[in-house]
Amino acid sequence: MMPHWQIVLGIGALALQAQPTLTISPGGGTQLRPGEQAEVYMTLSLHSGITALQWEESLDDGLAAAIREVQFDSSAAKQLQCHQRCVLYGLNTNPLPSGILVRTSIRLTGSASAGRAYLRLANVQGVDATGALVDIAAPGEIEFQILEDGRPSAAADGIVNAASYAPGLVPGGLAILFGSGLSPISGTESAGASLNHRGVSVSVNGRPAALISIGNQGGFEQINFQTPFESEAGLATVEIDNNGRRTAVQGVEIYASQPGVFEIASESGGRMAAAVDSAGRLVSPSNPARRGSDISLYFTGGGRVEPFVASGAVGPVPPPRLSDSVRVTLNGVDCPLLFAGYAPFAVGVYQLNFRVPVDVSPGDALPLLLQVGGYPANPVRLPVQ
């Protein structure tokens, strides 16, 4: 009598078989990141009267079998045990069904390195109703592609003042978080002071932060956010969540104040303080501040204000005032202060109104130094005539 031949496709192999075959196949993708799981199904085909089955699974480093479950009708009264070998059996002569027998969840351990890893079957044997061993082919193997962790990556010194780029945070101030794997965004998107944008969020000591913008320009990633006003001075933990992938950065310093003055490029090629005159015109070499005139300077990191402003809310009118003391000098000369507080209609931006001293010497780039609560800001320049 001629044997009955059947083509059986195993993972990575195509063979012409005339004996029972045990194959494995993925239930989904075979790309894994550390901590993720994939489903693998074990199928028995072309058999007659096999009542029990045993095999060995070979798992490369980084792979672990998390869950194994029998998938066929429980009326066959079989159970699965896996120690050094896996045995599918029952105290009966009921044959195993053809089709899927076992589902296994394969987990990639958190310490796995990027590359490839395999699950293979070996030493597969069956038993028939008489107790005789039945040879079973096991051509199956599955290759898993191990991807990079995929979690956000950042360091404490990469979380900085949005104006001065000094490491650290200030309640209510704008900050920039530099890192990798921060978001799914390509380019730059405004987040509109929302708490979550495109599945991305940031928290400071568990308090959600208002997101200003998220960017990824040529692989350089950053998140601009406002530190919650409720944050207390001291060491903090900043958590980044990129669509369920989380990283906590510890040891981030929160200061009561850490002023950073915004700068703009001037037409002469240098950088100048972000300031406007009383007419709202930008102070620049072509429009220098006049001695005795009033100037508005813009900065962040001023700290708490009175009355309180909710995190993520735009500055109200009338604007709240800074709680800490403020001093500003121009070329070493103290400037009379008119107002220091939260800028109207902006998030995380502070405004200082001062008068240019009449006795200051004119210059194209006079040094301007701001201090809040005794903490100095980044030195900037201001043209004065």
Tab-separated table of C-alpha atoms in Angstrom, residues 35 49 141 152-153 155 207 330:
chain	number	residue	atom	x	y	z
A	35	GLY	CA	9.394	42.773	29.139
A	49	GLY	CA	-3.946	7.308	17.724
A	141	GLU	CA	11.720	26.881	15.262
A	152	PRO	CA	12.423	56.882	27.207
A	153	SER	CA	15.980	57.711	28.186
A	155	ALA	CA	19.324	62.058	32.747
A	207	ARG	CA	2.178	65.692	39.669
A	330	LEU	CA	22.527	97.219	33.898
